[in-house]
Short mmCIF file of C-alpha atoms in Angstrom, two decimals:
data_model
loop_
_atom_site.label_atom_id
_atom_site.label_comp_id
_atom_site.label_asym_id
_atom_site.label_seq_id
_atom_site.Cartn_x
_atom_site.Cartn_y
_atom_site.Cartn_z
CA UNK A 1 -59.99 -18.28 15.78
CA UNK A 2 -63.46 -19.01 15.08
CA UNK A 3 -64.46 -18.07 18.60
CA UNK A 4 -62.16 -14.87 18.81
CA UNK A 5 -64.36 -14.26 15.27
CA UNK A 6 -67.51 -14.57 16.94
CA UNK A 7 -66.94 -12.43 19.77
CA UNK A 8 -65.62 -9.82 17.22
CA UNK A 9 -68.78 -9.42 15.11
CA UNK A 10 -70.36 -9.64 18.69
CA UNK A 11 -68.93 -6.76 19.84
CA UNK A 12 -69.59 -4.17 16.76
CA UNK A 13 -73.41 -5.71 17.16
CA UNK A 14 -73.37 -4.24 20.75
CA UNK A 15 -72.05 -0.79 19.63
CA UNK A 16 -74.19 1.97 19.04
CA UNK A 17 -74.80 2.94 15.74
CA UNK A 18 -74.78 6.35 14.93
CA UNK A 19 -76.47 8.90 12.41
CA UNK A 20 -73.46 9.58 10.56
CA UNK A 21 -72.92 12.25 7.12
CA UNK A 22 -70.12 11.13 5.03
CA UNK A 23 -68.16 13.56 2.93
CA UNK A 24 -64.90 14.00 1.25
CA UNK A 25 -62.57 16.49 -1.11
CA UNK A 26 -62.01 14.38 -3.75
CA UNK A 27 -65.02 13.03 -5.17
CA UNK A 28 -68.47 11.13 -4.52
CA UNK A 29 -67.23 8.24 -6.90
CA UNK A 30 -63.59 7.81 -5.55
CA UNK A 31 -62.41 4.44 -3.78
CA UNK A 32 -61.64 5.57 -0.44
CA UNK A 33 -64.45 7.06 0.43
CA UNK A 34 -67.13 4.20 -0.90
CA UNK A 35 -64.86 1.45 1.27
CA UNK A 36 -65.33 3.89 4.18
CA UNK A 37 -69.18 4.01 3.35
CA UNK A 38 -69.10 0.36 3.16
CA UNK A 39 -67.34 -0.06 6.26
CA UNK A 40 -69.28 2.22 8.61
CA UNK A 41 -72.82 0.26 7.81
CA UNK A 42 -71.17 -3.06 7.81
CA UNK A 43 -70.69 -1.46 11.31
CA UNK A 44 -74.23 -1.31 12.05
CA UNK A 45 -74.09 3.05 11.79
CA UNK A 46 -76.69 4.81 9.60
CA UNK A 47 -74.73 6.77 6.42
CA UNK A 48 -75.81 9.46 3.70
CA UNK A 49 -72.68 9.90 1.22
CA UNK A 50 -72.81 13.80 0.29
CA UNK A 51 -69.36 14.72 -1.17
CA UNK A 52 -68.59 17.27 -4.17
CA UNK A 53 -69.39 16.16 -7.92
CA UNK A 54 -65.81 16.13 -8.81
CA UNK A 55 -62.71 16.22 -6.98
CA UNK A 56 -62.10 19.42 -5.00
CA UNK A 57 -58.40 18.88 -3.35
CA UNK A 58 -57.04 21.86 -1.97
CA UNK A 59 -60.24 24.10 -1.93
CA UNK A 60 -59.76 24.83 2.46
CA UNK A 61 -62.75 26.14 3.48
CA UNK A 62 -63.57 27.88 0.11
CA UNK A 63 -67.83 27.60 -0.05
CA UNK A 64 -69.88 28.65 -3.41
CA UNK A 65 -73.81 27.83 -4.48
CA UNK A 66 -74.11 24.24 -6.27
CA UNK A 67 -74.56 24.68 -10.30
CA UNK A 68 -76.11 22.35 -12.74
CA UNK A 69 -72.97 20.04 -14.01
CA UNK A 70 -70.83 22.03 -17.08
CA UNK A 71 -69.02 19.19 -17.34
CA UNK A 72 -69.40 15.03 -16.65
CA UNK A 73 -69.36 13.68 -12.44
CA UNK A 74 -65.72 12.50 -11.74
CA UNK A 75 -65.14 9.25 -13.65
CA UNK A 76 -68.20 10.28 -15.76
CA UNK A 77 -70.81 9.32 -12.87
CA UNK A 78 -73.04 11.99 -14.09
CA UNK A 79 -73.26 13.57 -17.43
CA UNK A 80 -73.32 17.03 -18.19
CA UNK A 81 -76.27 19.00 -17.42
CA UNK A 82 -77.09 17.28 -14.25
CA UNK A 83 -78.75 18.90 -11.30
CA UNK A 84 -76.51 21.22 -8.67
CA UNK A 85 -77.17 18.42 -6.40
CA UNK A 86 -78.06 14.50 -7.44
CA UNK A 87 -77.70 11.25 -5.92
CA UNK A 88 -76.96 7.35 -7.22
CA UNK A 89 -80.48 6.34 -8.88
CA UNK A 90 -80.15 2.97 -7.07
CA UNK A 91 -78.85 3.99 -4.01
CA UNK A 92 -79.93 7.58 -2.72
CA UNK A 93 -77.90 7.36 0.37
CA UNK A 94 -74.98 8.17 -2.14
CA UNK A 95 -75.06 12.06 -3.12
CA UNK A 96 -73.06 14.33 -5.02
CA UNK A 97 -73.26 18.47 -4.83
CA UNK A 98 -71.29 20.46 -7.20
CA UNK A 99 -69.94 23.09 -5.21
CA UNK A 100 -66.60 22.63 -2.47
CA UNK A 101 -66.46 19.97 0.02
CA UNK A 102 -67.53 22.69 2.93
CA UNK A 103 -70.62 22.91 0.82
CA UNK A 104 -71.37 18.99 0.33
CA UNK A 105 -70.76 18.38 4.51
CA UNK A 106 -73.66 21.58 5.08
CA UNK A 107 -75.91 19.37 2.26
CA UNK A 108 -75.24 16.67 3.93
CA UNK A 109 -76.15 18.03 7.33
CA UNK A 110 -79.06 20.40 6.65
CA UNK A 111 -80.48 18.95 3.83
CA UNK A 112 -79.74 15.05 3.94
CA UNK A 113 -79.73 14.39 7.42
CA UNK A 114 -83.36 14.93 8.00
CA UNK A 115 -84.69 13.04 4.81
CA UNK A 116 -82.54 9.98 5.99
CA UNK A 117 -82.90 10.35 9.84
CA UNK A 118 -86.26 11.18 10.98
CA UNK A 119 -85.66 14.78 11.05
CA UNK A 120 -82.79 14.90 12.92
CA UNK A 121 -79.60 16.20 12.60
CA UNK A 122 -76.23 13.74 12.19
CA UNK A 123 -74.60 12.42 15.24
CA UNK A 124 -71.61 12.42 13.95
CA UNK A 125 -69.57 13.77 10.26
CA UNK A 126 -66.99 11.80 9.14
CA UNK A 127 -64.55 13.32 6.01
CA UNK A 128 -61.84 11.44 4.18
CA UNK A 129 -60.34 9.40 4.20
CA UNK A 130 -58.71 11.80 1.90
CA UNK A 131 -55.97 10.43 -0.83
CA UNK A 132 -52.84 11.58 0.72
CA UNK A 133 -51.73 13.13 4.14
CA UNK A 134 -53.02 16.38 5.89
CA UNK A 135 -50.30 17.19 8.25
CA UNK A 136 -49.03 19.71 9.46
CA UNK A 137 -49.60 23.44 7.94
CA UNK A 138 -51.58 21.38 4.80
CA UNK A 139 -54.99 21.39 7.09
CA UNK A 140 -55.18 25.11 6.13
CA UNK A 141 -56.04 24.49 2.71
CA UNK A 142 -57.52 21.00 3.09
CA UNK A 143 -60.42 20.43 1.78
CA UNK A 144 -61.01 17.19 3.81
CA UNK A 145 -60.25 19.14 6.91
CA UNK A 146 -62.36 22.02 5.76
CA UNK A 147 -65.48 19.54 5.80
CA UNK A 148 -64.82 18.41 9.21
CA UNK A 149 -64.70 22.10 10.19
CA UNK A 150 -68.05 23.55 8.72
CA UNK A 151 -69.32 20.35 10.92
CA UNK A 152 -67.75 21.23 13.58
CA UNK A 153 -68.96 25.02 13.27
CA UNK A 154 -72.93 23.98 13.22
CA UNK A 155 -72.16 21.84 16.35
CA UNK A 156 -71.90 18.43 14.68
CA UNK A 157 -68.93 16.48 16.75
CA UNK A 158 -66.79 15.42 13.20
CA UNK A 159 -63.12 13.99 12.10
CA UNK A 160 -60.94 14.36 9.13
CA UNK A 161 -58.96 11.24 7.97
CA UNK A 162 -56.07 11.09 5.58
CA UNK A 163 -53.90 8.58 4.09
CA UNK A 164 -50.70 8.15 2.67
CA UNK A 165 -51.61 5.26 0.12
CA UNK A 166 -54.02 5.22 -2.62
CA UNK A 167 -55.05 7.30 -5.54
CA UNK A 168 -57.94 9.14 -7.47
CA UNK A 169 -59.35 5.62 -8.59
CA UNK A 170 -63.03 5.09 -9.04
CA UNK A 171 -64.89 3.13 -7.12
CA UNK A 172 -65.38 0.54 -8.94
CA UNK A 173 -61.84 -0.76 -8.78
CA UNK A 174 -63.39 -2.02 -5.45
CA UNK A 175 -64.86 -4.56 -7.37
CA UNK A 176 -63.07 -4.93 -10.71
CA UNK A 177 -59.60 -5.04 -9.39
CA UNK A 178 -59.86 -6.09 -5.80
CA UNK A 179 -56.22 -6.88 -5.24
CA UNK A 180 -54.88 -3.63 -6.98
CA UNK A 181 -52.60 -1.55 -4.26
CA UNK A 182 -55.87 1.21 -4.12
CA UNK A 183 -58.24 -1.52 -3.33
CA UNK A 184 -56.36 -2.95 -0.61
CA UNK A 185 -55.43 0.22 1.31
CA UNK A 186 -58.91 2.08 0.89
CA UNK A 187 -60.62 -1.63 2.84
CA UNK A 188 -57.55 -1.36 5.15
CA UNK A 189 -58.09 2.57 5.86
CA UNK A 190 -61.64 1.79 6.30
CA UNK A 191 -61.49 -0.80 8.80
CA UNK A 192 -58.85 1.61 10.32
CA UNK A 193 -61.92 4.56 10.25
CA UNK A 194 -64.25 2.11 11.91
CA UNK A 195 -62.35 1.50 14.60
CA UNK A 196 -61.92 5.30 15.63
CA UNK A 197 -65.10 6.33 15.29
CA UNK A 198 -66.35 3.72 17.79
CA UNK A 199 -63.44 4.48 19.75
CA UNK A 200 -64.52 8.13 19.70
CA UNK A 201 -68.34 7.48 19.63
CA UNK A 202 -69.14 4.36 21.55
CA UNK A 203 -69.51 5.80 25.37
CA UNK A 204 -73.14 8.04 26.14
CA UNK A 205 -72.32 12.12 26.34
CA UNK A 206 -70.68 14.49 24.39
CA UNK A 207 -68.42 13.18 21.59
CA UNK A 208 -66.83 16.56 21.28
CA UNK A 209 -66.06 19.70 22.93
CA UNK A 210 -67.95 22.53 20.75
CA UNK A 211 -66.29 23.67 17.81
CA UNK A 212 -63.21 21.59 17.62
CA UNK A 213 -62.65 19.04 15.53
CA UNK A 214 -59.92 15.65 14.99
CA UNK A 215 -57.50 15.10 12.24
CA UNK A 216 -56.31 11.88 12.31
CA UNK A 217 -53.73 10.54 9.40
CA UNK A 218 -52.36 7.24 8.07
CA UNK A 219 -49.24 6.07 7.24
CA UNK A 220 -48.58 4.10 4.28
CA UNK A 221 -49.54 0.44 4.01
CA UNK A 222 -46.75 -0.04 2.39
CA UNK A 223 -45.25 -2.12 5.31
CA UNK A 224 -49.30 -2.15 7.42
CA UNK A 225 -50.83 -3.92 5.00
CA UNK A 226 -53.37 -5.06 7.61
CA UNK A 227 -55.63 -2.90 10.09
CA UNK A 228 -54.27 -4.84 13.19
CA UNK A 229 -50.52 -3.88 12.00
CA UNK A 230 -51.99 0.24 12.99
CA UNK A 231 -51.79 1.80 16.66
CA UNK A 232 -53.25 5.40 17.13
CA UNK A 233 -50.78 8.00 18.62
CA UNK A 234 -52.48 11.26 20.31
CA UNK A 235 -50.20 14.18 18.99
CA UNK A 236 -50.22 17.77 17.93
CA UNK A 237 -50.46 19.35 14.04
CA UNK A 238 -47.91 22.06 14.89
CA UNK A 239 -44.56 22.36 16.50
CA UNK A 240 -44.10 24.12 20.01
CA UNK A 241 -41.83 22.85 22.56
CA UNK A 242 -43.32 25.75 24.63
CA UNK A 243 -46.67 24.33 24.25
CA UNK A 244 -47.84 22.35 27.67
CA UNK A 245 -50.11 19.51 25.80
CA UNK A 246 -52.28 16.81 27.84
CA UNK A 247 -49.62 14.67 29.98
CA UNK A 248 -49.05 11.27 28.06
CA UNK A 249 -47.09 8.86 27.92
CA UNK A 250 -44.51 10.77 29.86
CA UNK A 251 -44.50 14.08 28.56
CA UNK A 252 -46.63 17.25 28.49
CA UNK A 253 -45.63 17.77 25.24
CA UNK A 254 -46.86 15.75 22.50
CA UNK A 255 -45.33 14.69 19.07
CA UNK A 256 -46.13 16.21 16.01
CA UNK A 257 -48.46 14.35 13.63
CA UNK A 258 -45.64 14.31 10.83
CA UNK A 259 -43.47 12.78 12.98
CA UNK A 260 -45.61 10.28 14.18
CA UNK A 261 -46.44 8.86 10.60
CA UNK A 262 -43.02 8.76 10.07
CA UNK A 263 -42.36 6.07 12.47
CA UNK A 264 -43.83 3.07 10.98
CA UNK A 265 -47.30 1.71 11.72
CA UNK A 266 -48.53 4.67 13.53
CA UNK A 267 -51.96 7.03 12.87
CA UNK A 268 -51.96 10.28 14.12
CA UNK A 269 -54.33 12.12 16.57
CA UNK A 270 -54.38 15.55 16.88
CA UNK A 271 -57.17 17.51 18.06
CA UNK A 272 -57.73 21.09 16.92
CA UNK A 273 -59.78 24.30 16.56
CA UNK A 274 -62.33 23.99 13.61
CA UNK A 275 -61.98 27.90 13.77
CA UNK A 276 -58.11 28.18 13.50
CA UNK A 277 -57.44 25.04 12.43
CA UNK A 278 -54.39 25.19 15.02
CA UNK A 279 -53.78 22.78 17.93
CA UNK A 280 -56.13 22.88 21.27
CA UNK A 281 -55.30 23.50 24.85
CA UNK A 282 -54.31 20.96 27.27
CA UNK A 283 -57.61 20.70 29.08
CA UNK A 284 -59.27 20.36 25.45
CA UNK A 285 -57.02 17.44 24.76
CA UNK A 286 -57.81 15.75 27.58
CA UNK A 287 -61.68 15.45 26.87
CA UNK A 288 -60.77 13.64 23.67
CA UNK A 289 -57.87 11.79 25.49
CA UNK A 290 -60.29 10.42 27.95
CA UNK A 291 -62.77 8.76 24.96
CA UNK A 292 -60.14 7.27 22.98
CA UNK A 293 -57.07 6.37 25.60
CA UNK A 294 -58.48 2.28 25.12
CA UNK A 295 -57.10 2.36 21.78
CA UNK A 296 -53.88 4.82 22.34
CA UNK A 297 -50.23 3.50 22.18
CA UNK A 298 -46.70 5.65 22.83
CA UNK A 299 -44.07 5.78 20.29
CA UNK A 300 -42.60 2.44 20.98
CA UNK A 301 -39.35 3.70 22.02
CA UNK A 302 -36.64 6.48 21.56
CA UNK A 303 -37.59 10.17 21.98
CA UNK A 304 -40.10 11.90 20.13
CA UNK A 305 -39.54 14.91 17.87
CA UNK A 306 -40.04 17.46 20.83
CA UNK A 307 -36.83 15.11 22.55
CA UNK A 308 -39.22 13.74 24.91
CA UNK A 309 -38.36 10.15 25.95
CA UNK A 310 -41.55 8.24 25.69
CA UNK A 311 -42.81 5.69 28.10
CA UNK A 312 -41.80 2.05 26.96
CA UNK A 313 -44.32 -1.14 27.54
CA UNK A 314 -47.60 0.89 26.20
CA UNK A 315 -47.58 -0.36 22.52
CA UNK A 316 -49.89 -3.65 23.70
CA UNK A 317 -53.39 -3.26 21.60
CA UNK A 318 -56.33 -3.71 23.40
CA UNK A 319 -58.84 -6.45 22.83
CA UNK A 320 -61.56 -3.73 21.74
CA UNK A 321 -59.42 -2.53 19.56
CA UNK A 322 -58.31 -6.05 17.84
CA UNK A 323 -61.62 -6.86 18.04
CA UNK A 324 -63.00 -4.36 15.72
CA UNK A 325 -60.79 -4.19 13.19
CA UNK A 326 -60.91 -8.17 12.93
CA UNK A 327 -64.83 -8.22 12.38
CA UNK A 328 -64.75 -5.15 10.68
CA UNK A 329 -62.37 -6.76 8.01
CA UNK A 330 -64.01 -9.64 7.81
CA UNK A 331 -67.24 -7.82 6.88
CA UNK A 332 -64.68 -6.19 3.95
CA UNK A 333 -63.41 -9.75 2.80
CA UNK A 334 -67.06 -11.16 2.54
CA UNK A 335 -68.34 -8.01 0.92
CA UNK A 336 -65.14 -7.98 -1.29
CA UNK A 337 -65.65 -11.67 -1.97
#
C-alpha cells in the first residue's frame, strides 16, 4: 500500500500543471468550490478563485457590470459597501465579483489571469462543482454551465461540474465540521475534478475543439462515498435516437447524462456547444473521446436509455485513474487532518 502510495503522489508530480481560473454559480465562500481549489494545487496546477460575491444559481448566461456590495458577501465574507470586485486579504488567489457567474469567469480570465500568470491567459477554466445536477435541459439556465461557456467563447478550453450531494455550506465547514455529509462529498467531488482535468489536460495539443465546452455531473455519494467507487461514462445532454454519436462501447448512440447518473456510481460526460448549449457532432465527440478514453467505462451491463445493449467487461479502472484519485485524496486527508 505504501508503495502503490508512492507511485501515486509520483504520478500527479509528473503531470503538467496548468494555469487554471476557477469559478462557480453559487458563491466564492461555498464548500465545494474551496475543496476543488484545494484539490487542483495539491495537484501541482496554478489557481485564481474568481466566482460571484453571492450565490447566483440559475442566472444562464445572464452578464451585468460588478457594483460595490448593497448587501454582506455570502456567509458575510464581505460587508456591505465592499468593492465591485475584492479578494481574501490573506490569500488573493481567492476573488469575489459581484455581478453573474459569466461575469466572474471573464474577471477571472481577462483580469486575473495575467496578474497571477505572467501575462498570460488561463490554460484551462474549471466551474463547479456546482451544488446539485445540471442535466439535461437545466444547462440552459445554469449558471455553472454558463461560466464554462463565456470560457469557452474567448477560446479558453473549460468544463462545468455538478453534483448531486452537498449544500450551500460555507467553507469553513471544511474545517469545523470535517465529517459533516457536505464536507465529505465536496473532498470526494474534488478528488473526482482532479482526476478529469488531468484526464482531459495531461497529453501536449489542443485540450478542446474551439468553442465547445464539457459538462460532466456526479451522482450522489450517497452509496460512492469514495473517489475510487466513481467511473466516467461519455454520454449526451439531450435525447435523440436519431442522433449518430461517436461509436462506443457498442453503439453510435450514446446515453443520456440523466440516465447515466441514475445508474449508481457513474459521472457523466457530455460534450456540447458553448453557443447552443446542445450536444456536438460525432466527429466533435471523438476529439474529446480520444483525450479521456483511459479513464472511460460502459454502463456495466443491460441496455442504455436509447435500448442500446452496452459492451460488458469495460468497467475495469485504469491504474492512472486509481492512481490519481488515491494521491489526490490523500493530499485531502492530510490537508483535512
Amino acid at each position: 500500500m505504501i508503495r502503490f502510495a508512492l507511485l501515486a503522489l509520483l504520478y500527479l508530480q509528473n503531470a503538467q500543471g496548468r494555469n487554471i481560473v476557477l469559478t462557480n454559480d453559487d458563491g466564492w465562500a461555498v464548500a465545494l468550490v474551496r475543496a476543488q481549489n484545494d484539490a487542483l494545487k495539491a495537484a501541482g496546477h496554478n489557481v485564481v478563485l474568481s466566482c460571484p460575491a453571492e450565490n447566483k444559481s440559475g442566472t444562464g448566461s445572464s452578464s451585468a457590470p460588478a457594483t460595490v456590495l448593497a448587501s454582506p458577501c455570502e456567509f458575510n465574507t464581505c460587508p456591505t459597501g465592499s468593492p465591485a470586485e475584492g479578494f481574501n486579504a490573506s490569500d488573493p488567489h481567492l476573488n469575489y465579483v459581484n455581478a453573474f457567474p459569466v461575469d466572474s469567469a471573464r474577471y477571472g480570465m481577462q483580469t486575473l489571469a495575467p496578474q497571477f500568470f505572467n501575462g498570460s491567459a488561463p490554460d484551462f477554466v474549471v466551474s463547479g462543482p456546482n451544488v446539485g445536477n445540471n442535466l439535461g435541459t437545466t444547462v440552459l439556465n445554469s449558471g455553472t454551465v454558463g461560466a464554462a461557456c463565456e470560457a469557452a467563447r474567448e477560446r479558453i478550453p473549460s468544463i462545468a461540474f455538478s453534483a448531486a450531494t452537498g449544500s450551500q455550506v460555507s467553507y469553513t465547514t471544511l474545517e469545523s465540521n470535517p465529517n459533516s455529509a457536505d464536507s465529505l462529498a465536496a473532498r470526494t467531488y474534488a478528488a473526482l475534478g482532479v482526476q478529469f482535468v488531468q484526464a482531459l489536460t495531461v497529453a501536449e495539443g489542443t485540450i478542446l475543439p474551439t468553442s465547445v465546452s464539457v459538462n460532466v455531473n456526479f451522482p450522489s455519494t450517497d452509496h460512492c462515498p469514495d473517489a475510487s467507487n466513481f467511473s466516467f461514462v461519455l454520454s449526451r445532454i439531450n435525447e435523440d435516437k436519431s442522433a449518430t454519436d461517436v461509436e462506443w462501447c457498442g453503439t453510435t448512440n450514446l446515453p443520456t447524462e440523466s440516465n447515466v447518473v441514475k445508474q449508481g456510481c457513474f459521472a457523466s460526460v457530455s460534450v456540447f456547444n458553448a453557443s447552443t448549449k446542445g450536444d456536438v457532432d460525432a466527429d466533435t465527440q471523438a476529439f474529446v473521446l480520444d483525450r479521456i478514453n483511459g479513464i472511460l467505462t460502459c454502463l456495466s451491463s443491460g441496455e442504455n436509455d436509447n435500448g442500446h445493449v452496452a459492451d460488458d467487461g469495460v468497467t475495469m479502472e485504469t491504474t492512472t485513474k486509481t492512481a490519481t484519485t488515491m494521491a489526490v485524496a490523500m493530499v485531502m486527508m492530510a490537508m483535512a487532518g
